[in-house]
mmCIF file of C-alpha atoms and ligand atoms in Angstrom:
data_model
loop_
_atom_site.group_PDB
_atom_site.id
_atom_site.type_symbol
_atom_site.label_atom_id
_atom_site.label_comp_id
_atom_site.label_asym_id
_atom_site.label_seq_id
_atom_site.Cartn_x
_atom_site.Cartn_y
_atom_site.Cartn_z
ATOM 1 C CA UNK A 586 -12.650 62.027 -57.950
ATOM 2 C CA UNK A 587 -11.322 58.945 -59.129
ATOM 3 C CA UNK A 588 -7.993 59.618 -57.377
ATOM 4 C CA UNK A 589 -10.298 59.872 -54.477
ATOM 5 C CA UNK A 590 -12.114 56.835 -55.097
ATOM 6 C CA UNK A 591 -8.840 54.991 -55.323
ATOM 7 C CA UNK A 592 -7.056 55.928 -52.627
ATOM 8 C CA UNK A 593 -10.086 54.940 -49.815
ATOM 9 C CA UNK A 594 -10.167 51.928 -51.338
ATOM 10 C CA UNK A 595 -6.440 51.409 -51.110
ATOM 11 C CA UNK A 596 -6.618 52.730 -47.615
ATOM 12 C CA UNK A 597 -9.610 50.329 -46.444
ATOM 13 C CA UNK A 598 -7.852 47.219 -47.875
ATOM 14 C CA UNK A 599 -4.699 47.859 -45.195
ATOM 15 C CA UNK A 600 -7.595 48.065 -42.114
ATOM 16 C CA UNK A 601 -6.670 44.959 -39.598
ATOM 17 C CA UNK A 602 -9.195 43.124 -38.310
ATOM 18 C CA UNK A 603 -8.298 43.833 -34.880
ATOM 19 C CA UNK A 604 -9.736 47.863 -35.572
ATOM 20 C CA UNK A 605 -12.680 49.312 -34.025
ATOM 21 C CA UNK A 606 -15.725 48.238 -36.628
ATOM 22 C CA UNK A 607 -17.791 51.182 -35.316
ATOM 23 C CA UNK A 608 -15.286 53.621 -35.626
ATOM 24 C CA UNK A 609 -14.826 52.361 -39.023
ATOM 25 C CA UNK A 610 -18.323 52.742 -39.780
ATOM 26 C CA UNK A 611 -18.421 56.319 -38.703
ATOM 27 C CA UNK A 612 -15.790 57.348 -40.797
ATOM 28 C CA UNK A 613 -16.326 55.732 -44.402
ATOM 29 C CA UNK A 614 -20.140 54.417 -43.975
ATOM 30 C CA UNK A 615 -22.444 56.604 -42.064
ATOM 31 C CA UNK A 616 -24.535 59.451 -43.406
ATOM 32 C CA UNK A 617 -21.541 62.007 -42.863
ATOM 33 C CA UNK A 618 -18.993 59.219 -43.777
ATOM 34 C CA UNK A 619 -16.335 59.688 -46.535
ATOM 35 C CA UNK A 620 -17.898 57.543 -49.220
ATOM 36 C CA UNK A 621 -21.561 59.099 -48.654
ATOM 37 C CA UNK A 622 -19.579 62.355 -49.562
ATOM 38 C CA UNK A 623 -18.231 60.891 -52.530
ATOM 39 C CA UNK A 624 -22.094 59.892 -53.581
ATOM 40 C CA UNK A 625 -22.374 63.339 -53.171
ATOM 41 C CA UNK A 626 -20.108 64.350 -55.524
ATOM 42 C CA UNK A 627 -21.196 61.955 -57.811
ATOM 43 C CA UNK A 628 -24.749 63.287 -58.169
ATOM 44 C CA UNK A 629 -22.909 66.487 -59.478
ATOM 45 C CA UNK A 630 -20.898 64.550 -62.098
ATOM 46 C CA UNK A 631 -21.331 64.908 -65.872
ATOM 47 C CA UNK A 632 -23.504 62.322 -67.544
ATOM 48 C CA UNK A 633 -19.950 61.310 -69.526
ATOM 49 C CA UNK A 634 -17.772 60.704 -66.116
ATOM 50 C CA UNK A 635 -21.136 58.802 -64.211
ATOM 51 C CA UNK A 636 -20.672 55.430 -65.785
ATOM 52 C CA UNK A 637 -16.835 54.762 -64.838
ATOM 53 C CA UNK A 638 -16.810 56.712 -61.669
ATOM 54 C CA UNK A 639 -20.031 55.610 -60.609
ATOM 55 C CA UNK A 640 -18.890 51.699 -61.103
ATOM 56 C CA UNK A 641 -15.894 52.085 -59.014
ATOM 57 C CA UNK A 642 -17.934 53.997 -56.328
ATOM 58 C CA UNK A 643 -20.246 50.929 -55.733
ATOM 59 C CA UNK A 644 -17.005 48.662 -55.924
ATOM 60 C CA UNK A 645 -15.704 51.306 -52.682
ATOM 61 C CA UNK A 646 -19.074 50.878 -50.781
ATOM 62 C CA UNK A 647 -18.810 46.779 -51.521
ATOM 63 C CA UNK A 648 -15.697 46.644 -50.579
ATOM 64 C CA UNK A 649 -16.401 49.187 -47.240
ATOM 65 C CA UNK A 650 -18.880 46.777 -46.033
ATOM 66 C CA UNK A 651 -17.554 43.793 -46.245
ATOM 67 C CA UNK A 652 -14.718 45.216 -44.586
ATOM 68 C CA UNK A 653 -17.018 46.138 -41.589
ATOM 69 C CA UNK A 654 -18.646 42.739 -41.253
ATOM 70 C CA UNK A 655 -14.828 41.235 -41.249
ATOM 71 C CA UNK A 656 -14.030 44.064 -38.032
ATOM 72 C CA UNK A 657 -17.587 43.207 -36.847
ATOM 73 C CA UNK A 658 -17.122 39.524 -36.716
ATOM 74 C CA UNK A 659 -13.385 39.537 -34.918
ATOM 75 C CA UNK A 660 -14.823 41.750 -32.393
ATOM 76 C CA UNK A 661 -17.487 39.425 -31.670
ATOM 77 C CA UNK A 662 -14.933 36.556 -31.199
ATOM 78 C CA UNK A 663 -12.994 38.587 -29.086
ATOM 79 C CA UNK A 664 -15.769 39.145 -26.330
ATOM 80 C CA UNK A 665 -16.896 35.534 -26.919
ATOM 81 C CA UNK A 666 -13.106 34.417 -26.125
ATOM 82 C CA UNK A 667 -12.853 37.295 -23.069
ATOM 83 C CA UNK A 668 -16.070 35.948 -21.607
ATOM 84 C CA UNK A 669 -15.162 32.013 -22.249
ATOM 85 C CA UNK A 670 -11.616 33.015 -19.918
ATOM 86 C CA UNK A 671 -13.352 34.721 -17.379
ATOM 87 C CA UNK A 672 -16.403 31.892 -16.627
ATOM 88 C CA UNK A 673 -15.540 30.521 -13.800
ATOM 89 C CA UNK A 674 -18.582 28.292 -13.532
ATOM 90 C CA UNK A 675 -17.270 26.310 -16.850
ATOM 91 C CA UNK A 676 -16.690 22.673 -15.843
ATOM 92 C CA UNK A 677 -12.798 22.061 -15.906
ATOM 93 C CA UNK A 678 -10.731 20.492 -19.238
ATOM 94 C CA UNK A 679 -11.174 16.241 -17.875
ATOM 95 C CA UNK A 680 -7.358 15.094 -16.864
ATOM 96 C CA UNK A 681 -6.455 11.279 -16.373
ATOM 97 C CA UNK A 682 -5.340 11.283 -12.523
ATOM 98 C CA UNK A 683 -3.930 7.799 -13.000
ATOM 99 C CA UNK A 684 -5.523 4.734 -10.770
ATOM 100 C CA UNK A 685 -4.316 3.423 -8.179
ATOM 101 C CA UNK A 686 -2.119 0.053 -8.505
ATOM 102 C CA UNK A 687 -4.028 -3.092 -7.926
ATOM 103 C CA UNK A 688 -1.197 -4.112 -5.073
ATOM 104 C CA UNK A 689 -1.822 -0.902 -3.883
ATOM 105 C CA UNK A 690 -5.472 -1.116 -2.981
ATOM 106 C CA UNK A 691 -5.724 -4.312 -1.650
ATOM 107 C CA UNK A 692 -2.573 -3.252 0.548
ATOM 108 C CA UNK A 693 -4.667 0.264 2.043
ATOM 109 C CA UNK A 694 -7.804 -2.744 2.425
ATOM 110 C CA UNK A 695 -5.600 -5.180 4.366
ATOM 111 C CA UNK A 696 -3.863 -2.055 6.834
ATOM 112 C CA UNK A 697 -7.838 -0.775 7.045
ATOM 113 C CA UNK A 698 -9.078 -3.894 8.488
ATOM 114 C CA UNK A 699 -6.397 -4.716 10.560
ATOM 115 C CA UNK A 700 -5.808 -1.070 12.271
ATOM 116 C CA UNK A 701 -10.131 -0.926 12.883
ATOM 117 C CA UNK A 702 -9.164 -3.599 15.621
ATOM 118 C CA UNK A 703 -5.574 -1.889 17.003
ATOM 119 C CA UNK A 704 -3.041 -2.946 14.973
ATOM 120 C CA UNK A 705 -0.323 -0.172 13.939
ATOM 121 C CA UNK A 706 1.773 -0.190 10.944
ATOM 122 C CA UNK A 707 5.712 -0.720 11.136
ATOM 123 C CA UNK A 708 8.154 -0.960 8.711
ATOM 124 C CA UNK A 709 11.655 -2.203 8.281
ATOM 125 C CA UNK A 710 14.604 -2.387 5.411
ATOM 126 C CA UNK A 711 14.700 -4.426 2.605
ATOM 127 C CA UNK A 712 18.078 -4.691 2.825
ATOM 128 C CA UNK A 713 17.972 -6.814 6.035
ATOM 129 C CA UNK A 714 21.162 -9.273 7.469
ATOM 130 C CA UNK A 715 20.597 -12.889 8.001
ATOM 131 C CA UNK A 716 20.453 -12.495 11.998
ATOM 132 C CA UNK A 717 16.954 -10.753 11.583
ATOM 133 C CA UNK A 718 15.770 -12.676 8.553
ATOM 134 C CA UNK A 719 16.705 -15.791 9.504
ATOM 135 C CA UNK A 720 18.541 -16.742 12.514
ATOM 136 C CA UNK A 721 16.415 -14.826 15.479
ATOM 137 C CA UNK A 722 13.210 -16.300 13.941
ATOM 138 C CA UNK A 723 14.764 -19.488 14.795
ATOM 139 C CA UNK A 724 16.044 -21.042 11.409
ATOM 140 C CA UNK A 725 18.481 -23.717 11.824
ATOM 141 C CA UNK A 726 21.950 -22.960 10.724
ATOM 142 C CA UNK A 727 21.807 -25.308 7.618
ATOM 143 C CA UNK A 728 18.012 -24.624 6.972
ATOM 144 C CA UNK A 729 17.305 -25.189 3.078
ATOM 145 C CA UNK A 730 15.818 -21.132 3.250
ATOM 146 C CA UNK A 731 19.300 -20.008 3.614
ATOM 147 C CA UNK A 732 20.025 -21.382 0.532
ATOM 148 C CA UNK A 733 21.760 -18.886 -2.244
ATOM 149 C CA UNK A 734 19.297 -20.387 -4.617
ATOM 150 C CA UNK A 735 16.272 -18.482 -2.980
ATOM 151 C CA UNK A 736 17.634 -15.686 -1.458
ATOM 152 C CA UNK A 737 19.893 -13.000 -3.076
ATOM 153 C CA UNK A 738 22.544 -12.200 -1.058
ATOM 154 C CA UNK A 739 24.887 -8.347 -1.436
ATOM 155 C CA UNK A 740 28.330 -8.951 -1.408
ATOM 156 C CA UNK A 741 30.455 -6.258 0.648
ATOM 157 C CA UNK A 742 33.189 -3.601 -0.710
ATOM 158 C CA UNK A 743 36.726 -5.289 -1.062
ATOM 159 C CA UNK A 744 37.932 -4.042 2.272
ATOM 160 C CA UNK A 745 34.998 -5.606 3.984
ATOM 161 C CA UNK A 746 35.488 -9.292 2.502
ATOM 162 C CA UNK A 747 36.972 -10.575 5.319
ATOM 163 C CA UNK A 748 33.273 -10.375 7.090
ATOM 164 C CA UNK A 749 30.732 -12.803 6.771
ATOM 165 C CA UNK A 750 27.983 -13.080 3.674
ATOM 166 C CA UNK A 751 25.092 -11.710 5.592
ATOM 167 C CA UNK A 752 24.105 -9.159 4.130
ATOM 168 C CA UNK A 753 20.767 -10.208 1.672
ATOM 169 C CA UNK A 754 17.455 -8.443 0.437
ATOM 170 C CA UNK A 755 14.804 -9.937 3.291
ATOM 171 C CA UNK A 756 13.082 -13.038 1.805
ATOM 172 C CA UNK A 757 9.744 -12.329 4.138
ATOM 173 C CA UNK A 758 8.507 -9.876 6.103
ATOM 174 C CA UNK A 759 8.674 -11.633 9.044
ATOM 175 C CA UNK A 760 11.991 -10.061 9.564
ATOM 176 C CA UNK A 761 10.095 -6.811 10.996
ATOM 177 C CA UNK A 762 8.703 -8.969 13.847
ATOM 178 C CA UNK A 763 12.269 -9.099 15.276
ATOM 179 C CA UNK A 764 12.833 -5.512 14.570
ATOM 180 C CA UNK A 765 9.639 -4.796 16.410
ATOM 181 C CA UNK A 766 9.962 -7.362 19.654
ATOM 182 C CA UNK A 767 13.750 -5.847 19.816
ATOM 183 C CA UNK A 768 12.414 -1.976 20.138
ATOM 184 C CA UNK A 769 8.940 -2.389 21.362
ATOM 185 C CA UNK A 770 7.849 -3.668 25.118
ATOM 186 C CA UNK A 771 4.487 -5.711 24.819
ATOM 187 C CA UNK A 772 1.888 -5.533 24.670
ATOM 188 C CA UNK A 773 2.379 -5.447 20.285
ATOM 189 C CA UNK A 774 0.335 -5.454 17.748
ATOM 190 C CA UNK A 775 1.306 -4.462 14.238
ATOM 191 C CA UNK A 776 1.232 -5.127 10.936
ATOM 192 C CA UNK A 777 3.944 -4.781 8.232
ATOM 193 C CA UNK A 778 3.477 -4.607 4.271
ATOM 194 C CA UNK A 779 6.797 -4.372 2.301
ATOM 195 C CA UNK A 780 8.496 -5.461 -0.321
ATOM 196 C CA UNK A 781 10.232 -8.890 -0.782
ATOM 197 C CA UNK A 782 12.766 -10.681 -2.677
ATOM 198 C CA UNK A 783 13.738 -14.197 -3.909
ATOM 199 C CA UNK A 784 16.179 -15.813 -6.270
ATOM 200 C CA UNK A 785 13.348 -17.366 -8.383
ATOM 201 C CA UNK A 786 12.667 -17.888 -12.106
ATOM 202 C CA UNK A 787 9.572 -15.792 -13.474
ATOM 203 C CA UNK A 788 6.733 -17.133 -14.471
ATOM 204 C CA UNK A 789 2.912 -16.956 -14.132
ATOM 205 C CA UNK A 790 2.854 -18.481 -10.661
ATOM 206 C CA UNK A 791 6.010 -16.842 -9.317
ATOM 207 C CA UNK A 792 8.363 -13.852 -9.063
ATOM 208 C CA UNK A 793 11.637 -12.566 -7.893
ATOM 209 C CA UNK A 794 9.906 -9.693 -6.281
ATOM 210 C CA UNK A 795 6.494 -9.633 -4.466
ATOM 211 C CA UNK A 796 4.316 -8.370 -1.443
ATOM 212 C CA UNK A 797 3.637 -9.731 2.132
ATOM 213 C CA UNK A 798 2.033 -8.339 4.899
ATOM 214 C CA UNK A 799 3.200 -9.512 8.282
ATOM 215 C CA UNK A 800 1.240 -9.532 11.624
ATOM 216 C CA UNK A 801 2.551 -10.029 15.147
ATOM 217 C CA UNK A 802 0.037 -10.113 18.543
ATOM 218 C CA UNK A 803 2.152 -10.021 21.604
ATOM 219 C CA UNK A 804 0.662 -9.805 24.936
ATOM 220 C CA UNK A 805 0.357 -12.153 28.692
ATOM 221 C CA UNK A 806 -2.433 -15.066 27.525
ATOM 222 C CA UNK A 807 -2.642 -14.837 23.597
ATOM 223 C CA UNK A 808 -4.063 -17.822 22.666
ATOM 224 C CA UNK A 809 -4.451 -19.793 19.715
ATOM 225 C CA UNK A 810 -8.177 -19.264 19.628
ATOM 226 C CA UNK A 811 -7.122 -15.749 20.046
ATOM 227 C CA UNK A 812 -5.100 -16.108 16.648
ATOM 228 C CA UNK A 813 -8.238 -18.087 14.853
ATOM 229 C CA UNK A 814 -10.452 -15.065 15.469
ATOM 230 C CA UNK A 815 -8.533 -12.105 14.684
ATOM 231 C CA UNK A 816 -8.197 -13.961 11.724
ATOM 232 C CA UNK A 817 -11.677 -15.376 10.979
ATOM 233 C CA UNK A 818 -12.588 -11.423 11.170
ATOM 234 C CA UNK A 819 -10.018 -10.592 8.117
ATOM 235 C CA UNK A 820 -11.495 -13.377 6.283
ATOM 236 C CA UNK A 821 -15.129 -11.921 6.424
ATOM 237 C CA UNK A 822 -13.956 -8.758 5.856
ATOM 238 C CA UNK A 823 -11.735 -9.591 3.182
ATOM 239 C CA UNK A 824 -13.569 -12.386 1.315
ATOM 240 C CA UNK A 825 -17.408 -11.770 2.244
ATOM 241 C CA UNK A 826 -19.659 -12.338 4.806
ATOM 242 C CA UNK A 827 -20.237 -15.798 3.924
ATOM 243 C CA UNK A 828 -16.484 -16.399 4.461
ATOM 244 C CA UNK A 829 -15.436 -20.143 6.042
ATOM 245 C CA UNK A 830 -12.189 -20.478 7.271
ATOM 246 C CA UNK A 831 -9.916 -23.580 7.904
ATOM 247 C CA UNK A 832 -6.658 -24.002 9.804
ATOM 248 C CA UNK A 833 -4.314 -27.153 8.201
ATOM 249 C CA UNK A 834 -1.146 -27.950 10.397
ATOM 250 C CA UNK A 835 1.937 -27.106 8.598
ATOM 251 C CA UNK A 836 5.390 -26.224 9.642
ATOM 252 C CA UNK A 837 7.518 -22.506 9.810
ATOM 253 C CA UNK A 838 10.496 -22.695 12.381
ATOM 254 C CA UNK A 839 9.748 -19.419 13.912
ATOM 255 C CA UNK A 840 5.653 -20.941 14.887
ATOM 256 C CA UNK A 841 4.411 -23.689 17.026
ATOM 257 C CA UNK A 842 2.360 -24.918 16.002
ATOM 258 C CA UNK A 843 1.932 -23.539 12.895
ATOM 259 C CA UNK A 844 -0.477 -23.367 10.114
ATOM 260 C CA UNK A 845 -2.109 -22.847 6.808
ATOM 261 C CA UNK A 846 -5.387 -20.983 6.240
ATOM 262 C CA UNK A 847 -7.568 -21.526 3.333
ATOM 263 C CA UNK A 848 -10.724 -19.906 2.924
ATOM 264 C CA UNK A 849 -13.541 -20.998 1.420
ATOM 265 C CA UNK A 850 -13.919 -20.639 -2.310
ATOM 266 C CA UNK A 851 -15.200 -16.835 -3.329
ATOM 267 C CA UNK A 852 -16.359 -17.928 -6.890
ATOM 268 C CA UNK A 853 -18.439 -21.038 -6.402
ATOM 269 C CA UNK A 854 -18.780 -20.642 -2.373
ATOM 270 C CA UNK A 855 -17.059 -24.370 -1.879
ATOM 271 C CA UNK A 856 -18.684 -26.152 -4.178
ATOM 272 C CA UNK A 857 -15.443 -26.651 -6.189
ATOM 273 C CA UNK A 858 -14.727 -24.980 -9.245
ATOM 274 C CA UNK A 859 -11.644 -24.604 -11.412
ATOM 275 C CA UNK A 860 -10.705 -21.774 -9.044
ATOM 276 C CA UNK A 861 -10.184 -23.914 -6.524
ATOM 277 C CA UNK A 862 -9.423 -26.936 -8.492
ATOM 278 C CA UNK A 863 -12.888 -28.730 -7.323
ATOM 279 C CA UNK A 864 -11.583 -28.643 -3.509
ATOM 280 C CA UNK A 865 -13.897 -26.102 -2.389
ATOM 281 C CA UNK A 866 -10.704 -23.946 -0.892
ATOM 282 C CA UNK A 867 -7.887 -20.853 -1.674
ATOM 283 C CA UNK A 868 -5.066 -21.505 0.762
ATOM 284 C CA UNK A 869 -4.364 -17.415 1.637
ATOM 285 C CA UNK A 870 -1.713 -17.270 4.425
ATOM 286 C CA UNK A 871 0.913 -18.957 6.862
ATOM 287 C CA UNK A 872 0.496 -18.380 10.858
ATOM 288 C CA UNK A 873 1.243 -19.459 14.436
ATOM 289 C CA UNK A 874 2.291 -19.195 17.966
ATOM 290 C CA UNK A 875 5.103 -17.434 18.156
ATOM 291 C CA UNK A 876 7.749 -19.633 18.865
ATOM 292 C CA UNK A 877 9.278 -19.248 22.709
ATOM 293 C CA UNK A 878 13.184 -19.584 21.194
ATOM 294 C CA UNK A 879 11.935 -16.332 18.662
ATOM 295 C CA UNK A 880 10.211 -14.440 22.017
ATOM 296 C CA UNK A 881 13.907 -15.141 23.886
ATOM 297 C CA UNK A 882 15.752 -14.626 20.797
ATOM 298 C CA UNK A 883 13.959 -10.622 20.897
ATOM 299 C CA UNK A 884 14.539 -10.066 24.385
ATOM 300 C CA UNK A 885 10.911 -11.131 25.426
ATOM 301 C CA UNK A 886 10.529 -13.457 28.374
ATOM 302 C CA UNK A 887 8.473 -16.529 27.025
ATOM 303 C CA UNK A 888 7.185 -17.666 30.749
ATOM 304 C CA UNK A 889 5.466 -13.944 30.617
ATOM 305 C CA UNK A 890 4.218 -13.554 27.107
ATOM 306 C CA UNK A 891 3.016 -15.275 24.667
ATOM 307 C CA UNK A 892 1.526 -14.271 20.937
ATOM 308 C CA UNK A 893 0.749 -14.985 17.039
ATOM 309 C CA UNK A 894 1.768 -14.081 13.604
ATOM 310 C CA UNK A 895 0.818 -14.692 10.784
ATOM 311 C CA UNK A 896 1.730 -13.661 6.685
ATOM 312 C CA UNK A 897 0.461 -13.502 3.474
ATOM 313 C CA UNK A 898 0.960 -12.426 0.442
ATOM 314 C CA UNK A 899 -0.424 -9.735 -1.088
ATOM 315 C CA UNK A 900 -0.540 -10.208 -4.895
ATOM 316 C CA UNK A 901 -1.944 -13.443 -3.626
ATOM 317 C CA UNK A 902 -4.928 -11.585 -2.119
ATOM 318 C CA UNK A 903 -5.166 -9.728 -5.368
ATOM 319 C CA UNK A 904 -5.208 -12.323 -7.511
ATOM 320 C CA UNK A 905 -8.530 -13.858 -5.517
ATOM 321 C CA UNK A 906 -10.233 -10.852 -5.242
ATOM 322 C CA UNK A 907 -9.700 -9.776 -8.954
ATOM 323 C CA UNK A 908 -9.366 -12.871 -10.416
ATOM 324 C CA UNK A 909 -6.149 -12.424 -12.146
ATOM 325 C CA UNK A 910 -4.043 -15.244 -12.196
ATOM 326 C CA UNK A 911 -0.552 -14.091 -13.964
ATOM 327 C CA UNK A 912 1.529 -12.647 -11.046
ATOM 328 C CA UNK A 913 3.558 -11.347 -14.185
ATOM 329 C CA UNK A 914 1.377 -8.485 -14.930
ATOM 330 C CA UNK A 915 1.386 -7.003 -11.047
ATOM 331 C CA UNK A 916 4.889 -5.880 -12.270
ATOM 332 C CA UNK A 917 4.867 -4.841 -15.930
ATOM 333 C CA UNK A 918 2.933 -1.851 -15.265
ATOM 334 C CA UNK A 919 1.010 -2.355 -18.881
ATOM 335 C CA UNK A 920 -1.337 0.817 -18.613
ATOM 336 C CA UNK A 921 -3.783 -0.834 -20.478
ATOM 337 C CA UNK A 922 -4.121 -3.735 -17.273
ATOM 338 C CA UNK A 923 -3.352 -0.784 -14.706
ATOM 339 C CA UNK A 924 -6.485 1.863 -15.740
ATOM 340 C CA UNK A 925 -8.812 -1.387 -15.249
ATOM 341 C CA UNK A 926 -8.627 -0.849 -11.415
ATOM 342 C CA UNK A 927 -9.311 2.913 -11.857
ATOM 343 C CA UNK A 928 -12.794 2.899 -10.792
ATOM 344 C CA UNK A 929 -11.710 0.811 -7.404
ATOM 345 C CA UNK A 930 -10.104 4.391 -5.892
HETATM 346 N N1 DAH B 2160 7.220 -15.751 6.423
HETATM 347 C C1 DAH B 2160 6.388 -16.773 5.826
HETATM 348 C C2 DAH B 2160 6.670 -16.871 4.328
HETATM 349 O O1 DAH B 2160 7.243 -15.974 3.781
HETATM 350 C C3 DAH B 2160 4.949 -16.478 6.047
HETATM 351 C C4 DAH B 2160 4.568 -16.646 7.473
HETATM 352 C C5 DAH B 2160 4.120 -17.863 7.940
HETATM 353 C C6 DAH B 2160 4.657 -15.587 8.364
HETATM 354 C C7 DAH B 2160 3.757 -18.038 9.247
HETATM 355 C C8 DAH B 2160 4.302 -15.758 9.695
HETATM 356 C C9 DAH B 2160 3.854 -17.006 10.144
HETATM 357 O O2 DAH B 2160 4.376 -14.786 10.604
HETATM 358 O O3 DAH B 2160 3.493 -17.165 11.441
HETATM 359 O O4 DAH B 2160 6.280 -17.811 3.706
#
């Protein structure tokens, strides 16, 4: 019997937890189980053979039981886990999509105002040549813009070097308005964000790469009053209905006339503040009637036609509406700055 006793116990120990615990209970535990057999036996034992056998029997049925509530308890896990995988009403694991870039969203809010009152989007390369960058939007042959100091110019393969230098990463966008008036009959109006480039130091308040958005209104009778309202209505829309607006002369040789609009102060509504260094105004864009030369220049005739453009820039926009004030960190792509505008998508 103690052979017996021994070898159940040896062949319980090798039981994986992966068995069926009510199979296993049938076999060794139940009423017509192996080791209620061996209490059988046991009863029928002499006195002398009880104490010994009778130990190790109890050490068996111990040992058989804990064994079941090991089976029992990886059985339950397994129907937990099987019922877990097959819920499909469980909410899903949370994954970071990313946010959206700062430049980016204030780009889709500038294209969203502008196309709610007809303007398309068009795009050009940034790798432009001079004639579209600078000389059909009417920039005198020795104008200071030409300069290699701003603008980065590409030289050409060896074989090519006998050809002019005029091939340069655009320094505005205004170099799509040509592309445009050269493809498209008027009426136009479009807008076009892109990339730009200039050969400047970086710092805080400038950078060798940035964003503009150009606009271009072509049409018989455009007006400059035309020009101050399409551009009043970005203000408001951009900045608040409270928005002012103010037109200052300046000068751009592809306008006349041209000009500067500020808008009134966001954060203390024109009061002055440190914002706006106590004048009450944020200068946000350049604009103008489209100079007659540029119209001819395109292939437009400038008795017929007339329009305006205008162009900002868009980290410029950014920086007013969030109040950042290190064009720097537009391009460092610092997650830590980036998630901030996460809740803006
Ligand atoms: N291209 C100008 C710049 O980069 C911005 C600009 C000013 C665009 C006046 C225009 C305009 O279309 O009319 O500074």
């Amino acid at each position: 019997m103690l052979d017996k006793i021994s070898k159940l116990r040896e062949e319980i120990s090798v039981i994986t937890p992966g068995s069926d615990p009510e199979e296993f209970r049938l076999k060794y535990l139940s009423k017509k189980g192996l080791i209620s057999a061996l209490f059988d036996e046991f009863r029928d034992l002499p006195p002398d053979r009880k104490r010994e056998t009778g130990n190790l029997l109890n050490l068996l049925k111990e040992e058989a039981l804990s064994k079941l509530a090991v089976l029992k308890e990886s059985a339950m896990n397994k129907t937990v886990q099987k019922s877990l995988k097959e819920d499909y009403t469980r909410p899903g694991y949370p994954l970071f999509y990313g946010s959206r870039h700062p430049v980016t969203l204030v780009k889709n809010e500038i294209i969203d105002i502008f196309s709610r009152i007809g303007f398309t989007i068009s795009e050009g390369p940034e790798i432009e040549d001079d004639d579209h960058v600078f000389t059909k939007l009417n920039f005198a042959p020795e104008h200071p813009a030409r300069d290699m100091q701003d603008t980065f110019y590409i030289s050409r393969l060896s074989e090519e070097e006998s050809k002019p230098d005029d091939i340069l990463l655009r320094t505005h966008t205004s170099s799509v308005q040509v592309r445009v008036m050269q493809s498209t009959p008027p009426p136009i109006r479009t807008i076009s964000p892109g990339r730009v480039f200039r050969n400047e130091a970086v710092s805080a308040r400038a950078h060798c790469i940035f964003h503009q958005v150009e606009g271009l209104y072509i049409d018989r009778n455009v007006s400059f009053a035309d020009l101050r309202q399409t551009l009043f209505y970005f203000a408001v829309e951009m900045y608040g209905r409270n928005t002012r607006i103010r037109l200052r002369p300046s000068y751009f040789p592809f306008t006349e006339p041209s000009g500067e609009m500020d808008v009134s102060c966001r954060i203390c509504g024109g009061r002055g503040c440190n914002v706006c260094k106590y004048t009450g105004w944020l200068e946000i864009l350049g604009c103008g009637m489209v100079h007659p030369n540029v119209l001819e220049n395109c292939g437009i005739d400038s008795k017929k036609y007339s329009g305006f453009a205008f162009g900002m820039g868009i980290e410029r926009q950014a920086m007013l509406k969030y109040q950042v004030n290190d064009l720097r960190l537009y391009f460092e792509n610092d997650v830590r700055f980036l998630e901030q505008f996460s809740a803006a998508i």
